[in-house]
PDB file of C-alpha atoms in Angstrom:
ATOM      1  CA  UNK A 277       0.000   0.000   0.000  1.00 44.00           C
ATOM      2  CA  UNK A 278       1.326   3.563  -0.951  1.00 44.00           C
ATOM      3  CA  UNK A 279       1.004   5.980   1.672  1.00 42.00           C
ATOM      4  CA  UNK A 280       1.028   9.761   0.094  1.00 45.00           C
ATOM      5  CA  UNK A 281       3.164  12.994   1.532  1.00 42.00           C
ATOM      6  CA  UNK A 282       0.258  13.851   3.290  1.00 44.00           C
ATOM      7  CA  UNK A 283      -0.009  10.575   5.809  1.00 45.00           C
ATOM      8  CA  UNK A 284       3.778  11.024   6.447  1.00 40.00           C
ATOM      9  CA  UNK A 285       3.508  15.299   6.797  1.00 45.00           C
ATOM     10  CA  UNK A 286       0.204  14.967   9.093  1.00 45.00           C
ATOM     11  CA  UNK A 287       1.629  12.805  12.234  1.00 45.00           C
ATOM     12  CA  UNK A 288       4.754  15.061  11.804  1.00 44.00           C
ATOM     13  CA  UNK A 289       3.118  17.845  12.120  1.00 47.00           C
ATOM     14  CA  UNK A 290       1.147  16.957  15.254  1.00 46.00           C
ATOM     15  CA  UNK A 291       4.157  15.912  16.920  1.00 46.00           C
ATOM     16  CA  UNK A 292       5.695  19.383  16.481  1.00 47.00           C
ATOM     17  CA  UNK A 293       3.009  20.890  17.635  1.00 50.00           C
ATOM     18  CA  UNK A 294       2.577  19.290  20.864  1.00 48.00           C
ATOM     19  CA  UNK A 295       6.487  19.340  21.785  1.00 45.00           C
ATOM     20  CA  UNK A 296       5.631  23.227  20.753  1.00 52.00           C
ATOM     21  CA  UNK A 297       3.243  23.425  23.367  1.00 49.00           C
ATOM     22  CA  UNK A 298       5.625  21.637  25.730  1.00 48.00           C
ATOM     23  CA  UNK A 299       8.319  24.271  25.102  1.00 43.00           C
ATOM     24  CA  UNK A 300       6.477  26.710  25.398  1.00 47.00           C
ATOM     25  CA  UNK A 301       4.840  25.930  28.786  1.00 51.00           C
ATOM     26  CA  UNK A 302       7.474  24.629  30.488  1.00 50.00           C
ATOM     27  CA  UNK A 303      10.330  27.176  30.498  1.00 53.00           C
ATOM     28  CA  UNK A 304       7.943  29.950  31.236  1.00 53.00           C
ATOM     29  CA  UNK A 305       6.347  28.309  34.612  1.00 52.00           C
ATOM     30  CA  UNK A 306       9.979  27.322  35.383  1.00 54.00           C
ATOM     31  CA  UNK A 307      10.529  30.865  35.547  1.00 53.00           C
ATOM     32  CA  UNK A 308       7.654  31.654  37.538  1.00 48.00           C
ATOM     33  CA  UNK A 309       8.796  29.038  39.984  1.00 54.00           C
ATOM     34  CA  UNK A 310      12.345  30.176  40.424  1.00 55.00           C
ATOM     35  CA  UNK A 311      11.695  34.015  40.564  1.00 48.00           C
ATOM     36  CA  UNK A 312      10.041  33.740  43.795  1.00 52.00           C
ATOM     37  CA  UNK A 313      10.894  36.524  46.577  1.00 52.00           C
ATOM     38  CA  UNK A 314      13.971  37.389  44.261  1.00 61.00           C
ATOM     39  CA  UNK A 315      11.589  39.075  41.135  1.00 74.00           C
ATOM     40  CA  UNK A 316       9.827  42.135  41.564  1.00 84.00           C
ATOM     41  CA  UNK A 317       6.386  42.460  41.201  1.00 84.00           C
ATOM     42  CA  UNK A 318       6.433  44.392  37.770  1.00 87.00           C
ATOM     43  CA  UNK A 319       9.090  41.506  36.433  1.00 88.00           C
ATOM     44  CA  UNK A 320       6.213  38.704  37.829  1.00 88.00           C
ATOM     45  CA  UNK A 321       3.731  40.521  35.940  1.00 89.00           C
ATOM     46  CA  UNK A 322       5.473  41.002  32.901  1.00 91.00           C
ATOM     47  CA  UNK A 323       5.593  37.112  32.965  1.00 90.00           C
ATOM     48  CA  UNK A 324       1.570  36.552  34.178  1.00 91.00           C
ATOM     49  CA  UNK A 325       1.064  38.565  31.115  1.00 93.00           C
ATOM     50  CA  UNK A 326       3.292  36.421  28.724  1.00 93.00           C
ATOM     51  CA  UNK A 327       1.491  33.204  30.204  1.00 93.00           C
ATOM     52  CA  UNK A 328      -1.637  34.275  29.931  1.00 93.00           C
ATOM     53  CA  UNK A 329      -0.749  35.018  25.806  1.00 95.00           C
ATOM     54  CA  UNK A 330       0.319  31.539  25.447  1.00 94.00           C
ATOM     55  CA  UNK A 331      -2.641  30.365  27.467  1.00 95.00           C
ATOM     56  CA  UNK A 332      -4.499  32.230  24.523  1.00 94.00           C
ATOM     57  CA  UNK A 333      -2.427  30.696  21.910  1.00 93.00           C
ATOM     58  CA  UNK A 334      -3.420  27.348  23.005  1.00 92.00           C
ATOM     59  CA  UNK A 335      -6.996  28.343  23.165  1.00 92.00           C
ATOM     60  CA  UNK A 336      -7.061  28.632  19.457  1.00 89.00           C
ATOM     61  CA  UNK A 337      -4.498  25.539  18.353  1.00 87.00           C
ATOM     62  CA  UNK A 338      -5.657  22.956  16.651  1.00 89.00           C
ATOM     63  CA  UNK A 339      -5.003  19.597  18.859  1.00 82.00           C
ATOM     64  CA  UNK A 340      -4.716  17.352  16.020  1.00 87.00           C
ATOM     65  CA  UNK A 341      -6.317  14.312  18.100  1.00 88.00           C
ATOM     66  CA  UNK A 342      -4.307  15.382  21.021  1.00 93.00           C
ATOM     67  CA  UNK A 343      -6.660  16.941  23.383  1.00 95.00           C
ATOM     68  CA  UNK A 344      -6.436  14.918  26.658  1.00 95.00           C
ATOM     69  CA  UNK A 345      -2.732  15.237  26.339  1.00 94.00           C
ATOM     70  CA  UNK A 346      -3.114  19.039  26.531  1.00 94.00           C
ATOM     71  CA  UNK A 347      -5.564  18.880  28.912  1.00 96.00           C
ATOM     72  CA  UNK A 348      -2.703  16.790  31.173  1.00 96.00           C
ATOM     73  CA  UNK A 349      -0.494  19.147  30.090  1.00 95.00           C
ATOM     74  CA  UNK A 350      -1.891  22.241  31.441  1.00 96.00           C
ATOM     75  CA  UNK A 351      -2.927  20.533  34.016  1.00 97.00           C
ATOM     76  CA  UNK A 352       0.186  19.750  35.401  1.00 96.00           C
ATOM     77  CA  UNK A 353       1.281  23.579  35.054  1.00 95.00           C
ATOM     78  CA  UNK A 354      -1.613  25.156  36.667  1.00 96.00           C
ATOM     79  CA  UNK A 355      -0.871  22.678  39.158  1.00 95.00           C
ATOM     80  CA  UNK A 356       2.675  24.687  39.387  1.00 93.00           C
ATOM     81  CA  UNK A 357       1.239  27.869  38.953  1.00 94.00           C
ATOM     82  CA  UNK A 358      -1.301  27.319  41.537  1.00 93.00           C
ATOM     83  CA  UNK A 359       1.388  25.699  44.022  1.00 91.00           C
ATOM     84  CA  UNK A 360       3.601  28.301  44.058  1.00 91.00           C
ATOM     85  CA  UNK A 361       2.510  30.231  46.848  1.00 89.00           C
ATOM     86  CA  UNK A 362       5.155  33.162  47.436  1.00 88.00           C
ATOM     87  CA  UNK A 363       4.450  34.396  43.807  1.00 89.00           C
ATOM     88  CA  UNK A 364       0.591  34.110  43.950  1.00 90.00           C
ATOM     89  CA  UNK A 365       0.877  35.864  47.202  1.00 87.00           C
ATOM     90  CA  UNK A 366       2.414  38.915  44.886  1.00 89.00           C
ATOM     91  CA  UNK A 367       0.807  38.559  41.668  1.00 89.00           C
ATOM     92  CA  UNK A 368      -2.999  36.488  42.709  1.00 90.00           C
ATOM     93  CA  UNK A 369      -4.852  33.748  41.287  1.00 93.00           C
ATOM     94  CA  UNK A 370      -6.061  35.424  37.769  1.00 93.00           C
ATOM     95  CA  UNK A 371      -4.562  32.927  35.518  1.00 96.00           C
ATOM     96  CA  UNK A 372      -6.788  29.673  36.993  1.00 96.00           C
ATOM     97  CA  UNK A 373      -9.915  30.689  34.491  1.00 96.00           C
ATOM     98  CA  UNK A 374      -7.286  30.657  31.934  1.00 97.00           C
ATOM     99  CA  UNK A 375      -6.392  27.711  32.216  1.00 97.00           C
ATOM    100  CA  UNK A 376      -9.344  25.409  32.698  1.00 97.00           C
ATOM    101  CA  UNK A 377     -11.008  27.008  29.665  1.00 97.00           C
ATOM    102  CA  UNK A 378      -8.266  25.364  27.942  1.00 97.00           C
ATOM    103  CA  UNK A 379      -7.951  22.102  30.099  1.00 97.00           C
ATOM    104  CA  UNK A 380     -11.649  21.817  30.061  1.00 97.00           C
ATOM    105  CA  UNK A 381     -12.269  22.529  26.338  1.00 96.00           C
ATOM    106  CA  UNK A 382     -10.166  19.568  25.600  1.00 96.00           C
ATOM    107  CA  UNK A 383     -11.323  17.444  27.919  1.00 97.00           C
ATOM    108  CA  UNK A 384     -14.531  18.129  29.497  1.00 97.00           C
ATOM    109  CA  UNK A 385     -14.681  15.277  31.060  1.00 97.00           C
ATOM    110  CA  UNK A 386     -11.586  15.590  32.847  1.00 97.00           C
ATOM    111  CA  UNK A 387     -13.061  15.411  36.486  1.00 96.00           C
ATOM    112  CA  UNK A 388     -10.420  15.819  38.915  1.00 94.00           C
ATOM    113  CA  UNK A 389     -10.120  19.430  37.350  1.00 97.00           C
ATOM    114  CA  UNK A 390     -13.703  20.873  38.179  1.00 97.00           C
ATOM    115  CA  UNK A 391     -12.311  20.299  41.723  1.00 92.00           C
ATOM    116  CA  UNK A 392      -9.540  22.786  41.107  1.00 94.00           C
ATOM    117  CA  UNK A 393     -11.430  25.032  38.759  1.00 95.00           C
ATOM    118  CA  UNK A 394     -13.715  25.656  42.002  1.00 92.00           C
ATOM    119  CA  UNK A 395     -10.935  25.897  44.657  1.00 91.00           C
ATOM    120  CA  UNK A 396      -8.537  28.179  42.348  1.00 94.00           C
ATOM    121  CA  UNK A 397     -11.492  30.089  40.584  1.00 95.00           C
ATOM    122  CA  UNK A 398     -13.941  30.907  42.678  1.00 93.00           C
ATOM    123  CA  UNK A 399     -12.401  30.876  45.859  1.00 89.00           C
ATOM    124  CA  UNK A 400      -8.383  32.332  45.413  1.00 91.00           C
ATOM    125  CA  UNK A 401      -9.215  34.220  42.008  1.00 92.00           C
ATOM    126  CA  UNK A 402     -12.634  35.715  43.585  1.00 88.00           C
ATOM    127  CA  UNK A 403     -14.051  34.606  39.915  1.00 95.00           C
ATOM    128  CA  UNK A 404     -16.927  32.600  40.455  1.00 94.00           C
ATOM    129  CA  UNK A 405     -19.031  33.431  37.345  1.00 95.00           C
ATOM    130  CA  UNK A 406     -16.153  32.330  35.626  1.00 97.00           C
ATOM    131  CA  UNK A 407     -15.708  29.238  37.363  1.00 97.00           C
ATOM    132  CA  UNK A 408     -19.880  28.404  37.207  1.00 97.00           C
ATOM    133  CA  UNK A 409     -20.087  29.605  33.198  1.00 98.00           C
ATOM    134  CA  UNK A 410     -16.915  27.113  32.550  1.00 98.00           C
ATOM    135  CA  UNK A 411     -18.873  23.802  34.546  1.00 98.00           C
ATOM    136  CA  UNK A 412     -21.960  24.526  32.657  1.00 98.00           C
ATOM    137  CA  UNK A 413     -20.456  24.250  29.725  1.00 97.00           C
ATOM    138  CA  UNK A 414     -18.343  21.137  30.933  1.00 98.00           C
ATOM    139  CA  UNK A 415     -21.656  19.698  32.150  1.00 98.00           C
ATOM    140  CA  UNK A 416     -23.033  19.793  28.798  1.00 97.00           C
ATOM    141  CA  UNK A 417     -20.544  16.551  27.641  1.00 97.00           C
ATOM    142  CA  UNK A 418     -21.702  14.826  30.739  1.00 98.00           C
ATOM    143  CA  UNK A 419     -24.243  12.767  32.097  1.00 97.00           C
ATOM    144  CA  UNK A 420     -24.605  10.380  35.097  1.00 97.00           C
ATOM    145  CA  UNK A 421     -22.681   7.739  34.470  1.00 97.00           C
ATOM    146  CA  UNK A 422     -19.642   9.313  31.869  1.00 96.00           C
ATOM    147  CA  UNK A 423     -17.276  10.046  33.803  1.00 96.00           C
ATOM    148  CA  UNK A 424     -17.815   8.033  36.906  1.00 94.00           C
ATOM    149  CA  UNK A 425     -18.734  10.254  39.568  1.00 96.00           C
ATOM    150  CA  UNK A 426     -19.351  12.855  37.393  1.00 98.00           C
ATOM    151  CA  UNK A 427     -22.049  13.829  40.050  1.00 98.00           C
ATOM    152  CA  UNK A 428     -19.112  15.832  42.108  1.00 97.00           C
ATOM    153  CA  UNK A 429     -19.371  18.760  38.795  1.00 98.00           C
ATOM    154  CA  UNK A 430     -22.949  19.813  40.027  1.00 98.00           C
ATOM    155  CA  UNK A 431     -22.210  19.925  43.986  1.00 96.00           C
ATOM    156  CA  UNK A 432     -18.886  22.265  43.335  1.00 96.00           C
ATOM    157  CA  UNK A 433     -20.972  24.196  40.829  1.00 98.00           C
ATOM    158  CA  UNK A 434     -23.526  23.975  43.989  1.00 96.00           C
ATOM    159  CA  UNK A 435     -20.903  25.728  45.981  1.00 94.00           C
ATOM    160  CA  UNK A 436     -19.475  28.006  44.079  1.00 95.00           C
ATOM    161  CA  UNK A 437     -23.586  29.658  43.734  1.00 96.00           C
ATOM    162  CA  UNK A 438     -24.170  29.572  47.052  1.00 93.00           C
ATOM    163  CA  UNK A 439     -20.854  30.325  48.804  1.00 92.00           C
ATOM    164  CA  UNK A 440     -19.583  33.281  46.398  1.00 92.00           C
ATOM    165  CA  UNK A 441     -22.706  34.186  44.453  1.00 91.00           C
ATOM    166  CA  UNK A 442     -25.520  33.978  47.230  1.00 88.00           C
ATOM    167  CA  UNK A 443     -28.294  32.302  44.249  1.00 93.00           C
ATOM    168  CA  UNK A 444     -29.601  30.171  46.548  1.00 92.00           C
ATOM    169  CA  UNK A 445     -32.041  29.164  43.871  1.00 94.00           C
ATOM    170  CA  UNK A 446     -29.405  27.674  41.573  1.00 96.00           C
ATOM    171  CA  UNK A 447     -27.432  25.939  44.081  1.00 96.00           C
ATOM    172  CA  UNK A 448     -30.571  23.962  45.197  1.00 96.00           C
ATOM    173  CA  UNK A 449     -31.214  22.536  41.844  1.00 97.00           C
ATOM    174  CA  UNK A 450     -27.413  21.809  41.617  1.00 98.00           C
ATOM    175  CA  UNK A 451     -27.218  19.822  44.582  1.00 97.00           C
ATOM    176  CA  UNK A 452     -30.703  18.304  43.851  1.00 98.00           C
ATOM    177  CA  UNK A 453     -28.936  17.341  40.545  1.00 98.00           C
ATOM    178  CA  UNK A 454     -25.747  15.967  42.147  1.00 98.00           C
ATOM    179  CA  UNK A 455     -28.232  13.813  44.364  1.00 98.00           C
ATOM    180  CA  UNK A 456     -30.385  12.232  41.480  1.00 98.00           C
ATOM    181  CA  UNK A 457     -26.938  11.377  39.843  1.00 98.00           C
ATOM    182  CA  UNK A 458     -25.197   9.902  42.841  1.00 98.00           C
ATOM    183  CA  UNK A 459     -28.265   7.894  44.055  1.00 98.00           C
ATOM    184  CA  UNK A 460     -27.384   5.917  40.349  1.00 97.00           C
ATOM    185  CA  UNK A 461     -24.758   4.091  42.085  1.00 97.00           C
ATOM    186  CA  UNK A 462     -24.531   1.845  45.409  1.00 96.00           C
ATOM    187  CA  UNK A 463     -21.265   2.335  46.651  1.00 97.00           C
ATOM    188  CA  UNK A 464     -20.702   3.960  50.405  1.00 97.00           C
ATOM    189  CA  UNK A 465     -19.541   7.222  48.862  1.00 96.00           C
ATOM    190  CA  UNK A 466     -21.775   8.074  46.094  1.00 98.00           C
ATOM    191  CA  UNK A 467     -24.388   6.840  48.433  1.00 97.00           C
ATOM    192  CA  UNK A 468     -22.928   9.700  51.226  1.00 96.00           C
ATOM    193  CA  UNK A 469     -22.792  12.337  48.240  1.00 97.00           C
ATOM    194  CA  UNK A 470     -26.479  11.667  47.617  1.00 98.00           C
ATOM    195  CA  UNK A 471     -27.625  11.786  50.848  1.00 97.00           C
ATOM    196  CA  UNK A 472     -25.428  15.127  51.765  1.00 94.00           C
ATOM    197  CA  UNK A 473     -26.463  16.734  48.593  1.00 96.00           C
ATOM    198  CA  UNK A 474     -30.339  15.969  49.345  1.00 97.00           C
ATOM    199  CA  UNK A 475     -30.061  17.463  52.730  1.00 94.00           C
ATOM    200  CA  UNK A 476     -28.440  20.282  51.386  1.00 93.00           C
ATOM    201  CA  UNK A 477     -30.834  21.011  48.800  1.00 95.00           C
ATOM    202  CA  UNK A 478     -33.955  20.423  51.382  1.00 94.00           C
ATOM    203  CA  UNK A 479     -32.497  23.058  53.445  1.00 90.00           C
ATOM    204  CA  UNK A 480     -32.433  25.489  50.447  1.00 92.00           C
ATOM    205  CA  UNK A 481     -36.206  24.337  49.469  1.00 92.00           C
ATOM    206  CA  UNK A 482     -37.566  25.424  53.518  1.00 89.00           C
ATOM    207  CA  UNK A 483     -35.152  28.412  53.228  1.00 84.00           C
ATOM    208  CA  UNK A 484     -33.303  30.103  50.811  1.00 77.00           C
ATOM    209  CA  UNK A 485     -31.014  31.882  53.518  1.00 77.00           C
ATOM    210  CA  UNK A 486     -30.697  28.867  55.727  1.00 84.00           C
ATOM    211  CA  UNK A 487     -27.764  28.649  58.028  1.00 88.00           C
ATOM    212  CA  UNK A 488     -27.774  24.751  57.507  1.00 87.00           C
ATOM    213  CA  UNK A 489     -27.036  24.680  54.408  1.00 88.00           C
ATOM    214  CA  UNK A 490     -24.612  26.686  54.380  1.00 89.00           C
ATOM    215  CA  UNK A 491     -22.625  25.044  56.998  1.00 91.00           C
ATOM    216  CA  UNK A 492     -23.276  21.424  54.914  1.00 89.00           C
ATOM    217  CA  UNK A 493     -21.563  23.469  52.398  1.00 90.00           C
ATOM    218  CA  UNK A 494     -18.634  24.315  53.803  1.00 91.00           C
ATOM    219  CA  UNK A 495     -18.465  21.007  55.690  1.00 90.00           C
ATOM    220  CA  UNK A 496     -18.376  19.908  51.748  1.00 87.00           C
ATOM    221  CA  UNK A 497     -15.425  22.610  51.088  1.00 88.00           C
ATOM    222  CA  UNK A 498     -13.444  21.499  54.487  1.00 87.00           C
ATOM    223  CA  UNK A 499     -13.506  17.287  53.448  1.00 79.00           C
ATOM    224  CA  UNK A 500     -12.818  18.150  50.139  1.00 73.00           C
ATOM    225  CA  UNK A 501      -8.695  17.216  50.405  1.00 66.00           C
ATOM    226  CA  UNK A 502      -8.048  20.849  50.372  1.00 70.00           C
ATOM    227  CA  UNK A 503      -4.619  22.781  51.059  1.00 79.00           C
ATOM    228  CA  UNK A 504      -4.577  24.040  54.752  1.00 83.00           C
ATOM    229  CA  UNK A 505      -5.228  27.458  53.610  1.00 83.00           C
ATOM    230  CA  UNK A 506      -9.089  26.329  52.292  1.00 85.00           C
ATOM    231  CA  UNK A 507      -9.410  24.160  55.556  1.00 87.00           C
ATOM    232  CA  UNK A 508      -8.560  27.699  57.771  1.00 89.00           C
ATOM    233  CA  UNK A 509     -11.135  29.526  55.581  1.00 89.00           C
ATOM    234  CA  UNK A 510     -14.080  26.312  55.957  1.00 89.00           C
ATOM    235  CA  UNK A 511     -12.987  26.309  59.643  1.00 92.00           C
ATOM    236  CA  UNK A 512     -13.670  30.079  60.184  1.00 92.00           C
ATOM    237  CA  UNK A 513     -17.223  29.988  58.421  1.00 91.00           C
ATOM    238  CA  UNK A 514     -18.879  27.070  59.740  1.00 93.00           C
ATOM    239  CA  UNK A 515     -17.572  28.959  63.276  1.00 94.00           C
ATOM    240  CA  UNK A 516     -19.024  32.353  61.943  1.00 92.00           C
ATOM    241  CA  UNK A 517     -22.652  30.408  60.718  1.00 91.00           C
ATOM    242  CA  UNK A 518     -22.769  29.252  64.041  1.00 93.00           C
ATOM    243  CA  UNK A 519     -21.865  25.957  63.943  1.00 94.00           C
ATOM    244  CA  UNK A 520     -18.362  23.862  65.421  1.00 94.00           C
ATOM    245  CA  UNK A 521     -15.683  21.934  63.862  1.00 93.00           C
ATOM    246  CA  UNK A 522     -14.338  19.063  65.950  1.00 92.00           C
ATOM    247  CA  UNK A 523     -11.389  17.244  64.649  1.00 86.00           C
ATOM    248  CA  UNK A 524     -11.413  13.547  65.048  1.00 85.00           C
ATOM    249  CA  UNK A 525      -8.281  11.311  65.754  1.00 86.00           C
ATOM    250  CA  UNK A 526      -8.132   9.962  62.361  1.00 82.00           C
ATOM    251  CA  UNK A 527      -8.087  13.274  60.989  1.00 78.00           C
ATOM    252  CA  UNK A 528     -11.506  13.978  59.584  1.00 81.00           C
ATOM    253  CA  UNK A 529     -14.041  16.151  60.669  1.00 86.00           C
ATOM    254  CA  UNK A 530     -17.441  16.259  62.966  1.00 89.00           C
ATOM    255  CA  UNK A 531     -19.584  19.614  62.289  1.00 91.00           C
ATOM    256  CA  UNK A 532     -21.891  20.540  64.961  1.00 92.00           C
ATOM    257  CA  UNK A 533     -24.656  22.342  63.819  1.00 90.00           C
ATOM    258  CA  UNK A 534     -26.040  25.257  65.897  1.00 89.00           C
ATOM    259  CA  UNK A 535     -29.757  24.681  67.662  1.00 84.00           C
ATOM    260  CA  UNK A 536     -31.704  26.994  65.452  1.00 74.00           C
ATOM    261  CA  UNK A 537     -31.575  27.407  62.022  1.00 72.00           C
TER     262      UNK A 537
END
C-alpha cells in the first residue's frame, strides 16, 4: 500500500506541535517558579502577562487528536502555577480561568479538574461566574454515568452559587442534581454524596437563607482534600454560621450544627 506525503507530513506535524506546546509551557512556569521573593512584582507581571498570551495561543491551536494530552499538560502547570505560593501571594490567582477554559475545552470530562477550577477560581481568584459559566459548559458533555462520579461537577458548581454568588435558587437545583446522579450508584460514597447533597438542597427548598445549608456546604469545602489554607477559611465559616468543627483522631471532621436554624 502507498502511503502519500500527506499521511507522512500529518503525524509530523502533530508531533511538532505538541512538543511546541511543551516548550512553550514549560520554560515559562519554570521561571515563575524560580523568581520567587527574588523578582519584583512588575518583572512577575510582565511574565503573568506572557502566560496568559500563550494560554491564549493554546486556546485557538488545533489539537490534532491530542486533546487529553493538553488537557494533562496544562494541568500539570496550573498545578505549578497554583502551588507556588510566594508568587501568587504577589501577583494572585487570575490565571486559573485561563487555564481550565483550555484544560476543560479539551477534555470536558476531565473530572479531577472541576475540583480545582472551584478551589482556584472561585475561591483564590474571587471569579466565580467564571468558574460556574466554565462547569456549565463542561456539564453539557456529561451525564450520570460518563465520567464516573461525574455527580461531584454539580455539587462544586452547587458551591461556588451559594458560597460566592448567594443564588440560593441555583445551588438547590445543583445539589438536587448531584443527588439524582449519585443515588445511580450503590457504593458507600456516592451513596454519602447523595444523601449530603439531598439534605443540602432540602435546606435550600424550607429556606433560601438557611444557616444549615450553608454550613453542609462548607463542611463539603473542608472534606474536600483541600490545602490548609481552604481548611482555615471552611474552619472560620462554619464557626461564623454558628456551627463547630471538631477534629477527630483519624483526621476527619465532625460539624456541629447550631440549635436553630
Amino acid at each position: 500500500m502507498l502511503l502519500s506525503r500527506q499521511d507522512f507530513t500529518t503525524p509530523i506535524v502533530a508531533c511538532v506541535c505538541i512538543l511546541g506546546v511543551g516548550l512553550i509551557q514549560f520554560p515559562q512556569l519554570q521561571k515563575l517558579i524560580n523568581s520567587k521573593q527574588s523578582a519584583s512584582l512588575e518583572t512577575l507581571e510582565k511574565e503573568i502577562k506572557s502566560e496568559n498570551l500563550r494560554l491564549n495561543f493554546l486556546k485557538k491551536t488545533p489539537s490534532f487528536g491530542y486533546d487529553n494530552f493538553i488537557a494533562d499538560l496544562v494541568y500539570l502547570n496550573f498545578s505549578q502555577y497554583f502551588g507556588d505560593d510566594e508568587v501568587r501571594d504577589k501577583t494572585g490567582y487570575s490565571l486559573s480561568p485561563e487555564y481550565f477554559e483550555v484544560i476543560l475545552e479539551r477534555d470536558p470530562r476531565f473530572l479531577a479538574a472541576y475540583r480545582s477550577l472551584s478551589i482556584s477560581t472561585s475561591l483564590y481568584a474571587a471569579m466565580p461566574e467564571r468558574a460556574i459559566a466554565l462547569s456549565e459548559k463542561g456539564l453539557k458533555s456529561l451525564s450520570p454515568f460518563v465520567p464516573e462520579k461525574s455527580y461531584y461537577v454539580w455539587r462544586y458548581k452547587g458551591i461556588d452559587e451559594l458560597l460566592f454568588l448567594g443564588n440560593y435558587q441555583a445551588a438547590q437545583k445543583s445539589f438536587a442534581t448531584a443527588a439524582d446522579w449519585a443515588s445511580n450508584f450503590s457504593d458507600a460514597e456516592s451513596q454519602g454524596v447523595a444523601n449530603s447533597s439531598r439534605k443540602t438542597a432540602e435546606f435550600l427548598s424550607r429556606n433560601l437563607s438557611s444557616k444549615y445549608a450553608q454550613i453542609s456546604t462548607w463542611s463539603m469545602v473542608l472534606n474536600n482534600q483541600v490545602d490548609e489554607r481552604t481548611q482555615k477559611r471552611a474552619i472560620r465559616e462554619i464557626e461564623a454560621l454558628g456551627g463547630k468543627v471538631i477534629t477527630t483522631p483519624e483526621g476527619t471532621h465532625k460539624i456541629l450544627f447550631p440549635p436553630k436554624d
